[in-house]
Amino acid sequence: MASAEALSFQLWLAERKNILLLTHARPDGDAIGSLLGAFYALRNVCTVHPFSNDRFPARYHAYAPKELQMGGKLDPAAYDGVLCLDSATEERLSLPQGMKLSHFSGAHCVLDHHIDNPGYAALSIVDPTAAAAAELLYRLLSECEVEICANAATAMLLGIVTDTGGFRFANTTPTTFHTAAALLAAGADHNRVMNSVFFNDPPGLMRLRAAVVEGMKVELDGRLVYFEVTDELLARFDVDPRNTEDLIEAVRVAAGAVIVCRLSKVNDGVRFSLRSKDPSVSIIEIAHAIGGGGHRLSAGAHAKDVTMVQAVELLRTEAKKVLNGQEGSH
């Protein structure tokens, strides 16, 4: 029997003829997998138009179908619905500069798994227990009896594999494995996904990863590990910053580390990418304190008008609060 959420989604789809598909800016594997999974599955249900104002990281270029619009203009009047996938807030949606979700008069629907998603659409289906937005998408499509073709299955498997780190992270559940098995049964290309995610690094990125490990900082009795990605490092190894989303995994393996952070200087401040290795230690409080959000164990933030020195001190201060709270809870 379909859930109430699936029935609501099914009704929403039935009332749409032309749907714009969106995901978050600087798309990662789950954003891309959800966007393309929805495109391949729904194009036999209605007209769907996948859009991203940001180019995909190089490892995912081959997944982009010819129908995907990357950048350019959008006509809000062309759509009677907007489906937002894997984006915790409407501000994070990858839309043309100056364009907002409110510019589209058609009905909006959100499918997401971020715990701090405020539900910014009339129909907001948010499941923080889902390991990936692609996992939630698969569940809804299956309950709505939408056919999952091999291309859709491959895209959704990509989303699940990347957001679980190849099923290594604590967000992996029995449902995650059941979903992955069902996607493989539907024709998902497991070899293609694994090769593109884990065995596809150019030499420059590999050398950058080595430099990141060499320059990492270990503090708070080894429980905080962080590193900086600078323009100088990117230039030295000729690496596009869009292709560095997985660098944090290089230091996440550090024994004793609880909180891991990547710091990146941007034009108006510093961007934080945060991970927790301990399911009992939520780093979303750190992200919130810096003005960001995400999940309990994976979050991010963008601190404006701060130097790297100030950003490191901010990280140290907020991490100490969280880690001291952990000590007090034992």
Short mmCIF file of C-alpha atoms in Angstrom, two decimals:
data_model
loop_
_atom_site.label_atom_id
_atom_site.label_comp_id
_atom_site.label_asym_id
_atom_site.label_seq_id
_atom_site.Cartn_x
_atom_site.Cartn_y
_atom_site.Cartn_z
CA MET A 1 0.00 0.00 0.00
CA ALA A 2 1.33 3.43 -0.95
CA SER A 3 2.16 5.84 1.87
CA ALA A 4 0.33 9.13 2.31
CA GLU A 5 3.45 10.93 1.03
CA ALA A 6 3.55 8.78 -2.10
CA LEU A 7 -0.14 9.37 -2.76
CA SER A 8 0.37 13.12 -2.41
CA PHE A 9 3.33 12.96 -4.79
CA GLN A 10 1.34 10.86 -7.24
CA LEU A 11 -1.49 13.39 -7.22
CA TRP A 12 0.97 16.24 -7.69
CA LEU A 13 2.49 14.50 -10.71
CA ALA A 14 -0.94 13.70 -12.19
CA GLU A 15 -1.81 17.40 -12.23
CA ARG A 16 1.40 18.47 -14.01
CA LYS A 17 2.22 18.60 -17.72
CA ASN A 18 5.55 20.42 -17.79
CA ILE A 19 7.89 20.07 -14.80
CA LEU A 20 11.18 21.86 -14.22
CA LEU A 21 13.65 19.67 -12.31
CA LEU A 22 16.12 21.44 -10.03
CA THR A 23 18.76 20.50 -7.49
CA HIS A 24 21.22 22.41 -5.33
CA ALA A 25 24.13 24.59 -6.42
CA ARG A 26 27.55 22.97 -6.73
CA PRO A 27 25.89 19.59 -7.32
CA ASP A 28 27.37 16.45 -5.81
CA GLY A 29 26.64 12.83 -6.64
CA ASP A 30 23.29 12.68 -4.85
CA ALA A 31 22.12 15.95 -6.39
CA ILE A 32 23.05 14.67 -9.85
CA GLY A 33 21.67 11.18 -9.23
CA SER A 34 18.36 12.53 -7.96
CA LEU A 35 18.01 15.08 -10.75
CA LEU A 36 18.72 12.56 -13.51
CA GLY A 37 16.87 9.73 -11.79
CA ALA A 38 13.75 11.89 -11.75
CA PHE A 39 14.32 12.90 -15.39
CA TYR A 40 14.66 9.37 -16.73
CA ALA A 41 11.79 7.98 -14.63
CA LEU A 42 9.31 10.80 -15.16
CA ARG A 43 9.79 11.59 -18.84
CA ASN A 44 7.26 8.88 -19.70
CA VAL A 45 4.78 10.43 -17.25
CA CYS A 46 4.94 14.07 -18.38
CA THR A 47 7.34 16.57 -19.93
CA VAL A 48 10.34 17.12 -17.66
CA HIS A 49 13.14 19.63 -18.08
CA PRO A 50 16.30 19.06 -15.97
CA PHE A 51 18.29 22.21 -15.26
CA SER A 52 21.48 23.09 -13.41
CA ASN A 53 23.09 26.50 -13.46
CA ASP A 54 26.32 24.83 -12.28
CA ARG A 55 28.39 22.41 -14.32
CA PHE A 56 28.82 18.90 -12.97
CA PRO A 57 32.17 17.83 -11.51
CA ALA A 58 34.33 16.20 -14.18
CA ARG A 59 33.81 12.66 -12.87
CA TYR A 60 30.06 13.03 -13.57
CA HIS A 61 30.19 14.74 -16.98
CA ALA A 62 29.39 11.52 -18.83
CA TYR A 63 26.10 11.16 -16.92
CA ALA A 64 24.64 14.37 -18.35
CA PRO A 65 22.03 13.64 -21.05
CA LYS A 66 21.63 15.93 -24.04
CA GLU A 67 18.31 17.10 -22.58
CA LEU A 68 20.02 18.59 -19.51
CA GLN A 69 20.23 22.39 -19.68
CA MET A 70 23.34 23.73 -17.97
CA GLY A 71 23.09 27.47 -17.50
CA GLY A 72 21.25 29.93 -19.69
CA LYS A 73 17.79 31.41 -19.28
CA LEU A 74 14.57 29.88 -18.03
CA ASP A 75 11.04 30.96 -18.83
CA PRO A 76 8.96 30.55 -15.64
CA ALA A 77 5.75 30.55 -17.69
CA ALA A 78 6.83 27.36 -19.47
CA TYR A 79 6.30 25.16 -16.42
CA ASP A 80 3.28 24.25 -14.34
CA GLY A 81 5.43 22.58 -11.68
CA VAL A 82 8.91 22.70 -10.17
CA LEU A 83 10.40 19.62 -8.52
CA CYS A 84 13.28 20.47 -6.18
CA LEU A 85 15.57 17.57 -5.31
CA ASP A 86 18.19 17.29 -2.54
CA SER A 87 18.19 21.02 -1.75
CA ALA A 88 17.75 21.92 1.92
CA THR A 89 16.70 25.50 1.19
CA GLU A 90 15.34 27.36 -1.80
CA GLU A 91 18.33 29.70 -1.61
CA ARG A 92 20.61 26.78 -2.50
CA LEU A 93 18.77 25.88 -5.70
CA SER A 94 20.94 26.04 -8.81
CA LEU A 95 18.99 28.68 -10.71
CA PRO A 96 20.15 31.43 -13.08
CA GLN A 97 21.56 34.45 -11.26
CA GLY A 98 18.80 36.72 -9.98
CA MET A 99 16.09 34.09 -10.38
CA LYS A 100 14.20 32.66 -7.40
CA LEU A 101 11.79 29.80 -6.91
CA SER A 102 9.03 32.33 -6.26
CA HIS A 103 9.35 33.51 -9.87
CA PHE A 104 7.74 30.25 -10.95
CA SER A 105 3.98 30.41 -10.44
CA GLY A 106 3.49 26.67 -10.98
CA ALA A 107 3.12 24.31 -8.03
CA HIS A 108 6.34 23.49 -6.21
CA CYS A 109 7.35 20.14 -4.73
CA VAL A 110 10.41 19.34 -2.60
CA LEU A 111 11.95 15.88 -2.15
CA ASP A 112 14.82 15.98 0.31
CA HIS A 113 16.55 14.25 3.21
CA HIS A 114 18.24 17.17 5.03
CA ILE A 115 17.13 17.31 8.66
CA ASP A 116 16.94 21.11 8.70
CA ASN A 117 14.86 21.49 5.53
CA PRO A 118 12.07 23.93 6.53
CA GLY A 119 9.62 22.57 3.94
CA TYR A 120 9.73 25.48 1.53
CA ALA A 121 7.18 24.12 -0.96
CA ALA A 122 3.45 23.50 -0.74
CA LEU A 123 4.29 19.80 -1.04
CA SER A 124 7.47 19.10 0.91
CA ILE A 125 8.43 15.47 1.43
CA VAL A 126 11.47 15.42 3.70
CA ASP A 127 12.81 12.19 5.18
CA PRO A 128 15.99 12.64 7.26
CA THR A 129 16.20 8.87 7.74
CA ALA A 130 16.86 8.39 4.01
CA ALA A 131 20.55 7.95 3.29
CA ALA A 132 20.20 10.03 0.12
CA ALA A 133 17.58 12.03 -1.72
CA ALA A 134 17.90 9.36 -4.41
CA GLU A 135 16.78 6.74 -1.89
CA LEU A 136 13.68 8.77 -1.06
CA LEU A 137 13.00 9.36 -4.75
CA TYR A 138 13.17 5.64 -5.47
CA ARG A 139 10.73 4.84 -2.65
CA LEU A 140 8.18 7.38 -3.87
CA LEU A 141 8.47 6.36 -7.52
CA SER A 142 8.10 2.70 -6.61
CA GLU A 143 5.03 3.33 -4.46
CA CYS A 144 3.55 5.40 -7.28
CA GLU A 145 4.28 2.48 -9.63
CA VAL A 146 6.40 4.61 -11.95
CA GLU A 147 8.61 2.42 -14.11
CA ILE A 148 12.30 2.56 -13.21
CA CYS A 149 14.36 2.15 -16.37
CA ALA A 150 18.05 1.21 -16.35
CA ASN A 151 19.20 4.83 -16.79
CA ALA A 152 17.05 6.01 -13.88
CA ALA A 153 18.29 3.13 -11.74
CA THR A 154 21.93 3.94 -12.52
CA ALA A 155 21.42 7.61 -11.65
CA MET A 156 19.74 6.83 -8.32
CA LEU A 157 22.40 4.25 -7.46
CA LEU A 158 24.99 6.99 -8.07
CA GLY A 159 23.19 9.21 -5.55
CA ILE A 160 23.08 6.50 -2.91
CA VAL A 161 26.67 5.35 -3.39
CA THR A 162 28.07 8.87 -3.14
CA ASP A 163 26.04 9.99 -0.12
CA THR A 164 26.89 6.82 1.80
CA GLY A 165 30.53 6.79 0.74
CA GLY A 166 30.06 3.41 -0.86
CA PHE A 167 27.93 2.25 2.11
CA ARG A 168 30.69 3.15 4.60
CA PHE A 169 28.93 6.00 6.40
CA ALA A 170 26.58 5.80 9.39
CA ASN A 171 23.58 6.93 7.33
CA THR A 172 23.52 3.49 5.67
CA THR A 173 20.49 1.48 6.79
CA PRO A 174 18.85 -1.82 5.84
CA THR A 175 16.53 0.21 3.59
CA THR A 176 19.58 1.61 1.82
CA PHE A 177 20.84 -1.86 0.95
CA HIS A 178 17.36 -3.01 -0.11
CA THR A 179 17.06 0.04 -2.35
CA ALA A 180 20.46 -0.54 -3.90
CA ALA A 181 19.55 -4.18 -4.56
CA ALA A 182 16.28 -3.14 -6.21
CA LEU A 183 18.11 -0.63 -8.41
CA LEU A 184 20.59 -3.29 -9.50
CA ALA A 185 17.66 -5.58 -10.33
CA ALA A 186 16.19 -2.73 -12.40
CA GLY A 187 19.35 -2.59 -14.49
CA ALA A 188 21.58 -0.08 -12.68
CA ASP A 189 25.13 -0.12 -14.05
CA HIS A 190 27.08 -0.90 -10.86
CA ASN A 191 30.46 -1.00 -12.62
CA ARG A 192 29.93 2.41 -14.21
CA VAL A 193 28.94 3.99 -10.91
CA MET A 194 31.85 2.53 -8.94
CA ASN A 195 34.39 3.40 -11.61
CA SER A 196 33.20 7.00 -11.94
CA VAL A 197 33.10 7.58 -8.17
CA PHE A 198 36.11 5.68 -6.84
CA PHE A 199 38.46 4.90 -9.75
CA ASN A 200 38.46 8.05 -11.84
CA ASP A 201 40.95 10.54 -10.39
CA PRO A 202 43.32 12.43 -12.73
CA PRO A 203 46.96 12.64 -11.58
CA GLY A 204 46.65 16.28 -10.57
CA LEU A 205 43.82 15.53 -8.17
CA MET A 206 45.77 12.62 -6.70
CA ARG A 207 48.76 14.89 -6.07
CA LEU A 208 46.47 17.53 -4.54
CA ARG A 209 45.06 14.88 -2.22
CA ALA A 210 48.59 14.00 -1.08
CA ALA A 211 49.34 17.67 -0.42
CA VAL A 212 46.12 18.02 1.58
CA VAL A 213 47.08 15.09 3.81
CA GLU A 214 50.58 16.51 4.23
CA GLY A 215 49.20 19.89 5.30
CA MET A 216 46.32 18.78 7.53
CA LYS A 217 46.08 20.10 11.09
CA VAL A 218 45.28 17.92 14.09
CA GLU A 219 43.96 19.57 17.26
CA LEU A 220 41.87 18.99 20.38
CA ASP A 221 43.67 15.77 21.31
CA GLY A 222 43.37 14.50 17.75
CA ARG A 223 39.58 14.75 17.71
CA LEU A 224 39.52 17.71 15.29
CA VAL A 225 41.25 17.38 11.93
CA TYR A 226 41.01 20.13 9.31
CA PHE A 227 42.71 21.26 6.14
CA GLU A 228 42.68 24.20 3.77
CA VAL A 229 42.20 24.14 0.00
CA THR A 230 43.81 27.29 -1.35
CA ASP A 231 43.91 28.83 -4.80
CA GLU A 232 47.66 28.25 -4.77
CA LEU A 233 47.19 24.51 -4.24
CA LEU A 234 44.55 24.29 -6.96
CA ALA A 235 46.77 26.19 -9.39
CA ARG A 236 49.87 24.13 -8.53
CA PHE A 237 48.14 20.87 -9.40
CA ASP A 238 45.86 22.32 -12.10
CA VAL A 239 42.65 21.15 -10.45
CA ASP A 240 39.20 22.68 -10.96
CA PRO A 241 37.64 23.35 -7.53
CA ARG A 242 34.42 21.70 -8.75
CA ASN A 243 36.30 18.41 -8.88
CA THR A 244 37.46 18.43 -5.25
CA GLU A 245 34.27 17.48 -3.40
CA ASP A 246 35.77 14.21 -2.11
CA LEU A 247 39.03 15.62 -0.74
CA ILE A 248 37.63 15.50 2.77
CA GLU A 249 37.59 11.71 2.60
CA ALA A 250 41.40 11.73 2.42
CA VAL A 251 41.64 13.01 6.01
CA ARG A 252 38.46 11.42 7.31
CA VAL A 253 40.40 8.18 7.69
CA ALA A 254 42.60 9.69 10.45
CA ALA A 255 42.52 7.50 13.57
CA GLY A 256 41.01 9.28 16.57
CA ALA A 257 39.40 12.03 14.52
CA VAL A 258 35.79 12.80 15.41
CA ILE A 259 35.19 16.05 13.52
CA VAL A 260 36.76 16.62 10.11
CA CYS A 261 36.58 19.91 8.22
CA ARG A 262 37.64 21.30 4.89
CA LEU A 263 38.14 25.08 4.67
CA SER A 264 38.04 26.82 1.29
CA LYS A 265 38.64 30.52 0.71
CA VAL A 266 36.03 32.12 -1.53
CA ASN A 267 35.59 35.70 -2.68
CA ASP A 268 33.40 36.84 0.21
CA GLY A 269 34.63 34.61 3.03
CA VAL A 270 35.35 30.97 3.83
CA ARG A 271 33.35 27.84 3.04
CA PHE A 272 33.25 25.00 5.59
CA SER A 273 32.60 21.35 4.75
CA LEU A 274 32.09 19.33 7.93
CA ARG A 275 31.90 15.62 8.77
CA SER A 276 31.46 13.69 12.00
CA LYS A 277 32.79 10.15 12.32
CA ASP A 278 30.86 9.49 15.52
CA PRO A 279 27.07 9.00 15.20
CA SER A 280 26.66 10.45 18.71
CA VAL A 281 28.40 13.71 17.72
CA SER A 282 26.26 15.98 15.56
CA ILE A 283 28.12 18.67 13.66
CA ILE A 284 24.98 20.39 12.42
CA GLU A 285 25.23 22.69 15.46
CA ILE A 286 28.60 23.87 14.19
CA ALA A 287 27.14 24.51 10.74
CA HIS A 288 24.19 26.41 12.24
CA ALA A 289 26.53 28.56 14.33
CA ILE A 290 28.41 29.53 11.17
CA GLY A 291 25.24 30.13 9.18
CA GLY A 292 24.90 26.83 7.34
CA GLY A 293 23.13 23.50 7.71
CA GLY A 294 22.86 19.95 6.45
CA HIS A 295 22.78 16.65 8.30
CA ARG A 296 23.85 15.50 11.76
CA LEU A 297 27.02 13.89 10.40
CA SER A 298 27.56 15.86 7.20
CA ALA A 299 27.05 19.60 6.98
CA GLY A 300 28.38 22.78 5.46
CA ALA A 301 28.44 26.52 5.95
CA HIS A 302 29.62 29.74 4.35
CA ALA A 303 31.04 32.35 6.71
CA LYS A 304 31.11 35.73 5.03
CA ASP A 305 33.65 38.50 5.57
CA VAL A 306 36.10 36.37 7.56
CA THR A 307 39.75 35.58 6.95
CA MET A 308 41.10 32.04 6.99
CA VAL A 309 42.69 32.71 10.40
CA GLN A 310 39.31 33.81 11.75
CA ALA A 311 37.61 30.81 10.16
CA VAL A 312 40.03 28.39 11.84
CA GLU A 313 39.40 30.03 15.21
CA LEU A 314 35.65 29.86 14.64
CA LEU A 315 35.93 26.18 13.77
CA ARG A 316 38.10 25.47 16.80
CA THR A 317 35.69 27.27 19.14
CA GLU A 318 32.54 25.59 17.85
CA ALA A 319 34.15 22.14 17.62
CA LYS A 320 35.33 22.43 21.21
CA LYS A 321 31.76 23.15 22.32
CA VAL A 322 30.42 20.08 20.54
CA LEU A 323 33.23 17.81 21.71
CA ASN A 324 33.01 19.02 25.30
CA GLY A 325 29.27 18.31 25.15
CA GLN A 326 30.14 14.81 24.00
CA GLU A 327 32.40 14.33 27.00
CA GLY A 328 29.71 15.58 29.33
CA SER A 329 27.21 13.08 27.91
CA HIS A 330 29.29 10.03 28.81
#
